[in-house]
Coordinates of C-alpha atoms in Angstrom, one line a residue:
Chain A
M1 CA 0.0 -0.1 -0.1
F2 CA 1.4 3.3 -0.8
F3 CA 0.5 6.4 1.1
S4 CA 1.3 9.6 -0.5
P5 CA 4.2 11.4 0.9
S6 CA 4.0 14.8 2.3
L7 CA 6.8 17.2 2.0
V8 CA 6.9 17.8 6.1
P9 CA 9.6 16.0 7.9
P10 CA 8.3 13.0 9.5
S11 CA 8.3 14.4 13.1
H12 CA 5.7 14.0 15.8
N13 CA 2.7 14.9 13.9
I14 CA 2.5 13.8 10.3
V15 CA -0.3 14.3 7.6
V16 CA -0.8 10.7 5.8
N17 CA -3.4 10.5 3.0
G18 CA -4.8 13.9 4.2
K19 CA -5.2 12.7 7.9
E20 CA -3.4 14.1 10.9
C21 CA -1.6 11.5 12.8
I22 CA 0.6 10.7 15.6
N23 CA 3.7 9.4 14.2
F24 CA 4.6 6.1 15.8
A25 CA 6.6 4.8 12.6
S26 CA 9.7 6.9 12.4
F27 CA 12.9 6.1 14.0
N28 CA 13.1 9.6 15.7
F29 CA 13.6 8.2 19.3
L30 CA 15.1 11.6 20.7
G31 CA 12.3 13.8 18.8
L32 CA 15.3 15.8 17.1
L33 CA 14.1 15.7 13.5
D34 CA 12.1 18.8 14.0
N35 CA 14.2 20.6 16.5
P36 CA 14.8 24.2 15.9
R37 CA 18.3 24.2 17.2
L38 CA 19.1 21.6 14.6
K39 CA 17.6 23.4 11.8
A40 CA 19.4 26.7 12.4
A41 CA 22.7 24.7 12.6
A42 CA 21.9 23.2 9.3
L43 CA 20.9 26.5 7.9
A44 CA 24.0 28.2 9.1
S45 CA 26.0 25.8 7.6
L46 CA 24.1 25.7 4.3
K47 CA 24.8 29.5 4.1
K48 CA 28.4 29.0 4.7
C49 CA 29.2 25.8 2.9
G50 CA 26.5 25.0 0.4
V51 CA 24.6 21.8 -0.1
G52 CA 26.9 19.2 -1.2
T53 CA 30.7 18.4 -1.0
C54 CA 31.2 17.2 -4.6
G55 CA 33.7 14.9 -3.9
P56 CA 34.6 11.9 -1.6
R57 CA 36.6 12.1 1.6
G58 CA 40.0 11.8 -0.2
F59 CA 39.5 14.2 -3.1
Y60 CA 38.7 17.6 -1.9
G61 CA 35.5 16.5 -0.1
T62 CA 36.6 16.8 3.6
F63 CA 35.4 20.0 5.3
D64 CA 36.2 21.1 9.0
V65 CA 32.6 20.0 9.8
H66 CA 33.3 16.5 9.0
L67 CA 36.5 16.5 11.1
D68 CA 34.7 18.3 13.9
L69 CA 31.9 15.7 14.0
E70 CA 34.4 12.8 14.0
D71 CA 36.1 14.0 16.8
R72 CA 32.9 15.0 18.7
L73 CA 31.7 11.3 18.2
A74 CA 34.9 9.9 19.3
K75 CA 34.7 11.9 22.6
F76 CA 31.1 11.2 23.1
M77 CA 31.5 7.6 22.8
K78 CA 35.0 7.6 24.6
T79 CA 37.0 6.0 21.9
E80 CA 40.1 6.9 20.1
E81 CA 38.7 7.8 16.7
A82 CA 35.4 7.7 14.6
I83 CA 34.9 7.7 11.0
I84 CA 31.9 9.2 9.1
Y85 CA 30.0 7.4 6.3
S86 CA 27.5 9.6 4.1
Y87 CA 24.8 6.8 4.2
G88 CA 23.7 4.8 7.2
F89 CA 23.1 1.5 5.1
A90 CA 26.5 1.8 3.6
T91 CA 28.3 2.1 7.0
I92 CA 28.2 -1.4 8.3
A93 CA 28.2 -2.8 4.8
S94 CA 31.5 -1.1 4.2
A95 CA 33.0 -1.8 7.6
I96 CA 32.5 -5.6 7.5
P97 CA 34.5 -6.2 4.0
A98 CA 37.2 -3.6 5.2
Y99 CA 38.5 -6.3 7.7
S100 CA 37.0 -9.7 6.8
K101 CA 38.1 -11.3 3.3
R102 CA 37.9 -14.4 1.5
G103 CA 39.0 -17.3 4.1
D104 CA 38.0 -15.4 7.0
I105 CA 35.0 -16.5 9.5
V106 CA 32.2 -14.4 10.7
F107 CA 29.7 -15.6 13.2
V108 CA 26.6 -13.7 12.8
D109 CA 23.3 -13.7 14.4
K110 CA 20.3 -15.0 12.3
A111 CA 18.4 -12.0 13.0
A112 CA 20.9 -9.4 11.6
C113 CA 19.7 -6.6 9.7
F114 CA 19.8 -6.5 5.7
A115 CA 22.7 -4.1 5.9
I116 CA 24.9 -6.5 7.8
Q117 CA 23.7 -9.2 5.5
K118 CA 25.2 -7.4 2.5
G119 CA 28.2 -6.5 4.3
L120 CA 28.8 -10.1 4.8
Q121 CA 27.9 -11.0 1.1
A122 CA 30.4 -8.3 0.0
S123 CA 33.1 -9.6 2.3
R124 CA 33.2 -13.2 0.8
S125 CA 34.0 -14.7 4.0
D126 CA 32.7 -17.8 5.6
I127 CA 29.4 -17.2 7.4
K128 CA 28.5 -19.1 10.3
L129 CA 25.0 -18.5 11.7
F130 CA 23.8 -18.8 15.3
N131 CA 20.3 -18.7 16.5
H132 CA 19.1 -15.2 17.9
N133 CA 20.8 -14.2 20.9
D134 CA 21.6 -17.8 21.6
M135 CA 24.9 -17.9 23.5
D136 CA 25.0 -21.6 23.7
D137 CA 24.5 -22.0 19.9
L138 CA 27.4 -19.5 19.3
Q139 CA 29.7 -21.3 21.8
R140 CA 29.1 -24.6 20.0
L141 CA 30.0 -23.0 16.8
L142 CA 33.2 -21.5 18.1
K143 CA 34.1 -24.7 19.8
E144 CA 33.8 -26.5 16.4
Q145 CA 35.8 -24.0 14.7
E146 CA 38.4 -24.3 17.5
I147 CA 38.5 -28.1 16.8
E148 CA 39.1 -27.1 13.3
D149 CA 42.0 -25.0 14.0
Q150 CA 43.7 -27.5 15.9
K151 CA 43.6 -29.9 13.1
N152 CA 45.3 -27.2 10.8
P153 CA 47.1 -24.9 13.0
R154 CA 48.9 -23.0 9.7
K155 CA 45.6 -22.3 8.2
A156 CA 44.2 -20.9 11.6
R157 CA 46.9 -18.7 12.1
V158 CA 46.0 -16.9 8.6
T159 CA 42.4 -16.9 9.3
R160 CA 40.7 -14.0 11.2
R161 CA 37.5 -14.7 13.2
F162 CA 35.0 -12.1 13.7
I163 CA 31.6 -11.9 15.7
V164 CA 28.9 -9.6 14.4
V165 CA 26.0 -8.5 16.5
E166 CA 23.5 -5.7 16.9
G167 CA 23.2 -3.7 20.1
L168 CA 19.4 -3.4 19.7
Y169 CA 18.1 -5.7 17.0
M170 CA 15.7 -3.9 14.4
N171 CA 14.0 -7.2 13.5
T172 CA 13.2 -8.2 17.0
G173 CA 13.6 -5.4 19.3
T174 CA 15.9 -7.3 21.5
I175 CA 19.3 -6.6 23.1
C176 CA 22.4 -8.6 22.6
P177 CA 24.1 -10.2 25.7
L178 CA 27.2 -8.4 25.3
P179 CA 29.0 -9.6 28.6
E180 CA 28.6 -13.2 27.7
L181 CA 29.7 -12.1 24.1
V182 CA 32.9 -10.3 25.4
K183 CA 33.6 -13.8 27.5
L184 CA 33.4 -15.6 24.5
K185 CA 35.5 -13.1 22.5
Y186 CA 38.4 -13.3 24.9
R187 CA 38.0 -17.2 25.3
Y188 CA 38.0 -18.0 21.4
K189 CA 39.8 -15.1 20.3
A190 CA 37.3 -13.5 17.8
R191 CA 36.7 -9.7 17.2
I192 CA 33.5 -8.2 18.0
F193 CA 31.7 -5.9 15.6
L194 CA 28.7 -4.1 17.2
E195 CA 26.2 -2.4 15.1
E196 CA 24.5 0.1 17.3
S197 CA 22.2 1.9 15.0
L198 CA 19.1 1.5 17.2
S199 CA 20.8 1.6 20.7
F200 CA 23.1 4.6 20.0
G201 CA 21.2 7.6 21.8
V202 CA 18.9 5.2 23.5
L203 CA 20.5 2.8 26.0
G204 CA 22.8 3.6 28.6
E205 CA 23.0 6.4 31.3
H206 CA 24.3 9.0 28.8
G207 CA 23.1 7.4 25.5
R208 CA 26.3 5.6 24.7
G209 CA 24.7 2.5 23.7
V210 CA 24.6 -1.0 24.7
T211 CA 28.3 -1.0 26.2
E212 CA 27.1 1.7 28.7
H213 CA 23.9 -0.3 29.2
F214 CA 25.9 -3.2 30.5
G215 CA 28.7 -1.2 31.9
I216 CA 31.5 -2.8 29.6
D217 CA 34.9 -1.2 28.8
I218 CA 34.3 0.3 25.4
D219 CA 38.0 -1.0 24.7
D220 CA 36.6 -4.5 24.7
I221 CA 34.6 -4.1 21.6
D222 CA 36.8 -3.8 18.5
L223 CA 34.4 -1.7 16.3
I224 CA 31.2 0.0 17.1
S225 CA 29.0 1.0 14.0
A226 CA 25.9 3.2 14.0
N227 CA 23.9 5.0 11.7
M228 CA 23.1 8.5 12.5
E229 CA 19.7 8.5 10.9
N230 CA 17.8 7.5 14.1
S231 CA 18.7 9.1 17.4
L232 CA 20.9 11.8 16.0
A233 CA 18.4 12.9 13.3
S234 CA 20.7 13.4 10.6
I235 CA 21.9 11.0 7.7
G236 CA 24.8 8.9 7.5
G237 CA 26.5 6.7 9.9
F238 CA 29.8 6.4 11.9
C239 CA 32.2 3.7 13.0
C240 CA 34.3 4.3 16.4
G241 CA 37.0 2.4 18.0
R242 CA 40.7 2.4 18.3
S243 CA 42.8 4.5 16.0
F244 CA 44.5 1.3 14.8
V245 CA 41.0 -0.2 13.8
I246 CA 39.1 2.9 12.5
D247 CA 42.2 4.4 10.5
H248 CA 42.0 1.0 8.2
Q249 CA 38.6 2.3 7.0
R250 CA 40.1 5.5 5.6
L251 CA 41.8 3.5 2.8
S252 CA 39.6 0.4 2.7
G253 CA 36.2 1.2 3.3
Q254 CA 34.5 1.5 0.2
G255 CA 31.7 3.8 1.2
Y256 CA 34.1 6.3 2.5
C257 CA 36.7 6.1 -0.2
F258 CA 34.3 6.0 -3.2
S259 CA 31.0 7.9 -2.2
A260 CA 30.8 11.7 -1.9
S261 CA 31.1 12.9 1.8
L262 CA 28.4 13.9 4.1
P263 CA 26.7 17.1 3.2
P264 CA 28.5 19.8 5.8
L265 CA 24.7 21.2 6.8
L266 CA 23.9 17.2 7.9
A267 CA 27.1 17.2 9.7
A268 CA 26.4 20.5 11.4
A269 CA 23.0 19.1 12.4
A270 CA 24.6 15.9 13.8
I271 CA 27.0 18.1 16.1
E272 CA 24.1 20.0 17.4
A273 CA 22.1 16.9 18.0
L274 CA 25.3 15.7 20.0
N275 CA 25.2 18.8 21.8
I276 CA 21.5 18.3 22.9
M277 CA 22.2 14.9 23.9
E278 CA 25.1 16.0 26.2
E279 CA 23.3 19.0 27.8
N280 CA 20.2 17.0 28.9
P281 CA 21.1 13.3 29.7
G282 CA 17.7 13.0 31.4
I283 CA 15.9 12.3 28.0
F284 CA 17.2 8.6 27.8
A285 CA 15.6 8.0 31.1
V286 CA 12.4 9.5 29.9
L287 CA 12.5 7.8 26.8
K288 CA 13.0 4.3 28.8
E289 CA 9.8 5.0 30.8
K290 CA 7.9 5.9 27.9
C291 CA 9.1 2.4 26.5
K292 CA 8.1 0.5 29.4
R293 CA 4.6 1.9 29.6
I294 CA 3.5 1.5 26.2
H295 CA 5.0 -2.2 26.5
K296 CA 2.9 -2.7 29.5
A297 CA -0.1 -1.2 27.9
L298 CA 0.2 -3.4 24.7
Q299 CA 0.4 -6.7 26.6
G300 CA -3.2 -7.6 26.8
I301 CA -4.0 -7.4 23.2
S302 CA -5.8 -10.5 22.0
G303 CA -4.3 -11.9 18.6
L304 CA -1.3 -9.7 18.7
K305 CA 2.0 -10.4 20.9
V306 CA 4.6 -7.6 21.5
V307 CA 8.1 -8.8 20.3
G308 CA 11.1 -7.0 22.0
E309 CA 12.4 -5.8 25.4
S310 CA 10.5 -3.4 27.6
I311 CA 13.0 -0.7 27.2
S312 CA 13.5 -1.1 23.6
P313 CA 11.9 1.9 21.9
A314 CA 11.4 0.2 18.3
F315 CA 9.4 -3.0 19.0
H316 CA 7.2 -5.3 16.8
L317 CA 3.6 -6.5 16.9
Q318 CA 3.3 -10.1 15.6
L319 CA 0.2 -12.2 15.1
E320 CA -0.1 -14.6 18.0
E321 CA -1.2 -17.2 15.5
S322 CA -0.4 -17.0 12.0
T323 CA -3.1 -17.9 9.2
G324 CA -0.5 -20.0 7.8
C325 CA 0.1 -17.7 4.7
R326 CA 2.5 -15.0 4.9
E327 CA 0.5 -12.6 2.3
R328 CA -2.9 -13.1 4.3
D329 CA -0.7 -12.2 7.6
V330 CA 0.5 -9.1 5.7
K331 CA -2.9 -8.2 4.7
L332 CA -4.5 -8.6 8.2
L333 CA -1.5 -6.4 9.6
Q334 CA -2.0 -3.9 6.8
E335 CA -5.7 -3.7 7.7
I336 CA -4.9 -3.1 11.2
V337 CA -2.3 -0.3 10.2
T338 CA -4.7 1.2 7.9
Q339 CA -7.5 1.5 10.6
C340 CA -5.0 2.9 13.1
M341 CA -4.0 5.6 10.4
D342 CA -7.8 6.3 10.0
R343 CA -7.9 6.9 13.9
G344 CA -4.7 9.0 14.0
I345 CA -2.1 6.8 14.9
A346 CA 0.5 6.4 12.2
L347 CA 2.1 2.7 12.1
T348 CA 3.9 0.7 9.7
L349 CA 4.5 -2.5 8.5
A350 CA 8.1 -3.8 9.1
R351 CA 9.2 -4.1 5.3
Y352 CA 11.7 -6.6 4.0
L353 CA 13.0 -7.6 0.7
E354 CA 11.6 -10.9 0.9
K355 CA 13.5 -12.7 -1.7
E356 CA 16.7 -11.3 -0.5
E357 CA 16.6 -11.6 3.3
K358 CA 18.4 -14.7 4.6
Y359 CA 16.0 -15.4 7.6
L360 CA 12.8 -13.6 6.7
P361 CA 11.2 -12.5 10.0
P362 CA 7.6 -13.0 10.3
P363 CA 5.2 -10.1 9.3
S364 CA 4.9 -7.5 12.0
I365 CA 3.9 -3.9 12.9
R366 CA 6.8 -2.0 14.0
V367 CA 5.9 0.5 16.8
V368 CA 8.4 3.2 17.5
V369 CA 8.2 5.4 20.7
T370 CA 9.8 8.7 20.9
V371 CA 10.5 11.3 23.5
E372 CA 8.0 13.7 22.1
Q373 CA 4.8 11.4 22.6
T374 CA 3.1 12.5 25.6
E375 CA 1.2 9.9 28.1
E376 CA -1.9 10.6 26.6
E377 CA -0.8 10.1 23.0
L378 CA 0.7 6.7 24.4
E379 CA -2.5 5.7 26.1
K380 CA -4.4 6.5 22.9
A381 CA -2.2 4.6 20.9
A382 CA -2.5 1.5 23.1
T383 CA -6.3 1.6 23.3
T384 CA -6.5 2.4 19.5
I385 CA -4.4 -0.6 18.6
S386 CA -6.2 -2.7 21.0
K387 CA -9.7 -1.8 19.5
V388 CA -8.5 -2.1 16.0
A389 CA -7.1 -5.5 16.5
Q390 CA -10.3 -6.9 18.1
T391 CA -12.3 -5.8 15.2
V392 CA -10.0 -7.0 12.4
L393 CA -8.8 -10.2 13.8
L394 CA -11.9 -11.4 15.5
Chain B
M1 CA 62.9 -14.6 -30.1
G2 CA 62.7 -11.3 -28.7
G3 CA 63.8 -11.2 -24.8
G4 CA 66.2 -14.0 -24.8
D5 CA 69.2 -12.8 -26.9
A6 CA 70.7 -9.6 -25.6
D7 CA 73.8 -9.9 -27.3
S8 CA 72.4 -9.1 -30.9
A9 CA 70.7 -5.7 -31.2
S10 CA 71.7 -2.5 -29.5
P11 CA 70.0 -2.3 -26.0
I12 CA 68.3 0.9 -27.0
G13 CA 66.9 -0.5 -30.2
R14 CA 65.8 -3.4 -27.9
A15 CA 63.9 -1.3 -25.6
Q16 CA 62.2 0.9 -28.0
M17 CA 61.2 -2.1 -29.9
G18 CA 60.3 -4.0 -26.7
R19 CA 57.1 -3.6 -24.5
G20 CA 54.4 -1.3 -24.6
R21 CA 53.9 0.1 -28.2
C22 CA 52.0 -2.6 -29.6
F23 CA 48.2 -2.8 -29.3
L24 CA 47.6 -6.5 -30.2
E25 CA 46.9 -9.0 -27.4
T26 CA 48.9 -12.2 -27.2
A27 CA 47.2 -13.4 -24.0
G28 CA 45.4 -16.7 -24.9
V29 CA 47.1 -17.3 -28.0
E30 CA 49.0 -20.5 -27.8
A31 CA 50.9 -20.5 -31.1
S32 CA 53.8 -18.3 -31.6
A33 CA 51.5 -15.4 -33.1
A34 CA 54.2 -13.2 -30.8
P35 CA 57.5 -13.5 -32.7
Q36 CA 58.5 -10.3 -30.9
A37 CA 58.8 -9.7 -27.2
G38 CA 57.2 -6.5 -27.7
R39 CA 53.5 -7.9 -28.0
A40 CA 52.4 -6.3 -24.6
S41 CA 48.8 -5.7 -23.3
E42 CA 48.3 -2.1 -22.3
A43 CA 49.8 -2.7 -18.9
G44 CA 53.2 -2.0 -20.2
R45 CA 52.2 1.4 -20.9
M46 CA 51.2 1.9 -17.2
N47 CA 53.4 4.1 -15.3
V48 CA 54.4 4.2 -11.9
G49 CA 52.2 6.3 -9.7
V50 CA 49.3 6.9 -12.1
A51 CA 45.7 6.0 -11.2
H52 CA 44.8 2.7 -12.7
S53 CA 41.8 0.3 -12.5
E54 CA 43.8 -2.9 -12.1
V55 CA 42.7 -5.1 -9.4
N56 CA 45.8 -6.7 -8.8
P57 CA 48.7 -4.9 -10.3
N58 CA 50.8 -8.0 -9.4
T59 CA 49.4 -9.7 -12.6
R60 CA 51.0 -7.0 -14.7
V61 CA 54.2 -6.6 -13.3
M62 CA 56.2 -9.3 -15.6
N63 CA 54.3 -7.5 -18.7
S64 CA 55.6 -4.1 -17.8
R65 CA 58.1 -2.0 -19.8
G66 CA 61.6 -3.1 -19.7
I67 CA 61.2 -5.5 -17.3
W68 CA 62.3 -8.6 -19.3
L69 CA 65.6 -6.4 -20.2
A70 CA 66.0 -5.7 -16.4
Y71 CA 65.8 -9.5 -15.7
I72 CA 68.2 -10.4 -18.4
I73 CA 70.7 -7.9 -17.1
L74 CA 70.1 -8.9 -13.5
V75 CA 71.0 -12.4 -14.5
G76 CA 74.2 -11.1 -16.5
L77 CA 75.3 -9.2 -13.5
L78 CA 75.1 -12.2 -11.2
H79 CA 77.2 -14.0 -13.9
V80 CA 79.7 -11.3 -13.9
V81 CA 79.9 -10.9 -10.3
L82 CA 80.4 -14.7 -9.9
L83 CA 82.9 -14.7 -12.5
S84 CA 85.1 -12.0 -10.7
I85 CA 85.5 -14.4 -7.7
P86 CA 89.0 -15.6 -8.5
F87 CA 88.8 -19.2 -7.1
F88 CA 85.9 -20.2 -8.9
S89 CA 86.6 -22.1 -12.2
I90 CA 84.5 -21.4 -15.6
P91 CA 82.2 -24.6 -15.1
V92 CA 81.6 -23.8 -11.4
V93 CA 80.7 -20.4 -12.3
W94 CA 78.0 -21.4 -14.7
T95 CA 76.7 -24.2 -12.4
L96 CA 76.5 -21.4 -9.6
T97 CA 74.7 -18.8 -12.1
N98 CA 72.1 -21.5 -12.9
V99 CA 71.4 -22.9 -9.4
I100 CA 71.3 -19.3 -7.8
H101 CA 69.0 -18.1 -10.6
N102 CA 66.8 -21.0 -10.3
L103 CA 66.7 -20.7 -6.4
A104 CA 65.9 -17.0 -6.6
M105 CA 63.3 -17.6 -9.2
Y106 CA 61.7 -20.7 -7.1
V107 CA 61.4 -18.3 -4.0
F108 CA 60.2 -15.4 -5.9
L109 CA 57.9 -17.0 -8.2
H110 CA 56.5 -20.2 -6.5
T111 CA 57.0 -19.7 -2.7
V112 CA 56.2 -16.1 -1.9
K113 CA 52.3 -15.6 -1.8
G114 CA 49.9 -12.8 -2.0
T115 CA 50.7 -9.3 -2.5
P116 CA 52.6 -6.6 -0.6
F117 CA 50.0 -4.1 -0.9
E118 CA 46.2 -4.2 -0.2
T119 CA 43.8 -5.3 -3.2
P120 CA 40.3 -4.8 -3.6
D121 CA 39.8 -8.4 -4.8
Q122 CA 38.7 -9.2 -0.9
G123 CA 41.8 -11.7 -0.7
K124 CA 41.6 -13.6 -3.7
A125 CA 45.3 -13.5 -4.4
R126 CA 46.3 -14.1 -0.9
L127 CA 47.2 -17.9 -1.2
L128 CA 48.2 -17.7 -4.7
T129 CA 52.1 -17.3 -5.7
H130 CA 53.2 -14.8 -8.0
W131 CA 53.3 -17.2 -11.0
E132 CA 49.6 -18.2 -10.3
Q133 CA 48.9 -14.7 -10.0
M134 CA 50.5 -13.7 -13.4
D135 CA 47.9 -12.6 -15.9
Y136 CA 45.1 -13.6 -13.6
G137 CA 45.8 -17.2 -14.0
L138 CA 45.9 -17.3 -17.9
Q139 CA 48.3 -19.7 -19.1
F140 CA 50.7 -19.5 -22.2
T141 CA 51.0 -15.7 -22.1
S142 CA 54.1 -14.4 -23.5
S143 CA 55.8 -13.5 -20.1
R144 CA 55.0 -16.9 -18.9
K145 CA 56.7 -18.3 -22.0
F146 CA 59.7 -16.0 -21.6
L147 CA 60.2 -17.1 -17.8
S148 CA 59.9 -20.6 -18.8
I149 CA 62.4 -20.5 -21.5
S150 CA 64.9 -18.5 -19.6
P151 CA 66.1 -21.0 -17.2
I152 CA 66.3 -23.5 -20.1
V153 CA 68.6 -21.2 -22.1
L154 CA 70.6 -20.9 -18.9
Y155 CA 70.8 -24.7 -18.5
L156 CA 71.8 -25.2 -22.2
L157 CA 74.8 -22.7 -21.6
A158 CA 75.8 -24.2 -18.3
S159 CA 75.9 -27.6 -20.0
F160 CA 77.9 -26.2 -22.5
Y161 CA 80.4 -24.3 -20.4
T162 CA 80.6 -27.4 -17.8
K163 CA 81.6 -29.6 -20.8
Y164 CA 78.8 -32.0 -19.8
D165 CA 80.4 -33.2 -16.6
A166 CA 78.4 -35.9 -14.9
A167 CA 78.2 -34.0 -11.4
H168 CA 77.6 -30.6 -12.7
F169 CA 74.9 -32.3 -15.0
L170 CA 72.8 -33.7 -12.1
I171 CA 73.1 -30.5 -10.0
N172 CA 71.7 -28.5 -13.2
T173 CA 69.1 -30.8 -14.3
A174 CA 67.6 -31.1 -10.6
S175 CA 67.8 -27.2 -10.5
L176 CA 66.1 -26.8 -13.7
L177 CA 63.4 -29.4 -12.9
S178 CA 62.8 -27.7 -9.6
V179 CA 62.0 -24.4 -11.6
L180 CA 60.1 -26.0 -14.6
L181 CA 57.6 -28.5 -13.0
P182 CA 55.8 -25.3 -10.8
K183 CA 55.4 -23.7 -14.1
L184 CA 53.2 -26.4 -15.7
P185 CA 49.7 -25.4 -15.9
Q186 CA 48.9 -29.1 -14.4
F187 CA 50.7 -27.6 -11.1
H188 CA 48.4 -24.3 -11.1
G189 CA 47.5 -24.0 -7.4
V190 CA 48.8 -27.5 -6.5
R191 CA 50.4 -27.6 -3.1
L192 CA 52.5 -30.8 -2.6
F193 CA 52.2 -32.3 0.8
G194 CA 50.4 -29.2 2.0
I195 CA 53.7 -27.1 2.1
N196 CA 53.2 -23.6 1.6
K197 CA 49.3 -23.9 1.6
Y198 CA 48.6 -21.1 4.1

């Protein structure tokens, strides 16, 4: 179903098909998409630098805002260095093949997002998938690999091993068990690549992501990759980690070397968003409260089950019993979405490239909680969804 | 044959007639459609430091401009240095030239694997020797023919100058075999007993 787009940013209130709705579909976790400070910073940068950079980072496309943003991100995440990409999808899809080549082994979660899958495909490495958030399964795979390594130590010496996980999974709304992963990392000598697109600016006391959430030393994670299109309300992505690791991407990251760099107005907006995040660290606790509230409110709906952690701002509503056919499931959920939209709650189905995904998740409605939604709006959303679900599914 | 006899034409003429000026491709043509050494692909024209779209520059090194001549001069230099050592007789010098040349060729072409630089091929050439990387694995290109024939020429010269003495014959033949067998297309990618596999 195609909803005619409106020329207004997808902020708190949007107009869909002529109807005013509250936005529960855009990943605008901190509500910064319509923030006047960000807009002012972007406009000032627009007046100073123009719109585009007309070049990749290595060929006259580096502006002072890029260096500033990298510096700020590195300081915020308390790592040595950060590197900026101009497109969020391309960030992790360029980072993985920069380090993992043919003959290397990557252990990935089955629920990894599409960008990770494309990065793995581009890397030509051996992929070993483990069940979602199942550390026993991962340990089994790592043990098998260890036995193989002992059989052929020469080959093992030239093989690199990686574990790729997401902080907050987009397809399931769950958080990865990072402490166990770090233990496994040191035991089986693999490098961890953490994809924090949804958890950056959401989890942790100051919004630093899942490492702060679990209290893990950031030096234990070899590479953190995130996109700036969710919490930071900009475009693009970044990777951060030790200089030794990040510097490699300046020549080997395909998306960094061969794409035009981030427009400076978006970089300026991202810097302003970081300022806002650092000034009021209280919004993260507020967001967590709102997530817990709506999670509880949506628990009792008959026919729909909530998939995701209670503190996850992006979670899924799946059908409790599937009709057996994916298309019929999608139709039912789409009906729910349309009726909710008629009543002023904008939702969306989680969309996938069904033929391209490795492990296609079941069809679901993705609900996104933002800081800007008031408690009445959360209540209204919960009651609307439950009423619509009752009429559609029964 | 172009590259082999360096004694005939003047070196300047040889170099100008040499690599890079011809646009005909010999790669893939088994028969001797390349009477001259000069039938090179465009890589002969690739200069140092220019932008290029070659995924693995290692594959074009042996086709580049002047490298055959440099190779011949290097072998000649080795021979002259060995000749200047007073206590080696002529047969010994020739056998030594042959053996040292074949040893160096074995190490650089058939032992050392991968590339000294990062390549955008996601590690396809990481486990391949230089011989296997040459021309992306295409067999019977002119560089491969040149590098196969040069140890044979050295062998013939060494056999002549050692007066076909038995001991020298054994050493030279063994050395020649060690450097000719890995060049056979049947041995492409073969690692005997898992030696040098990773």
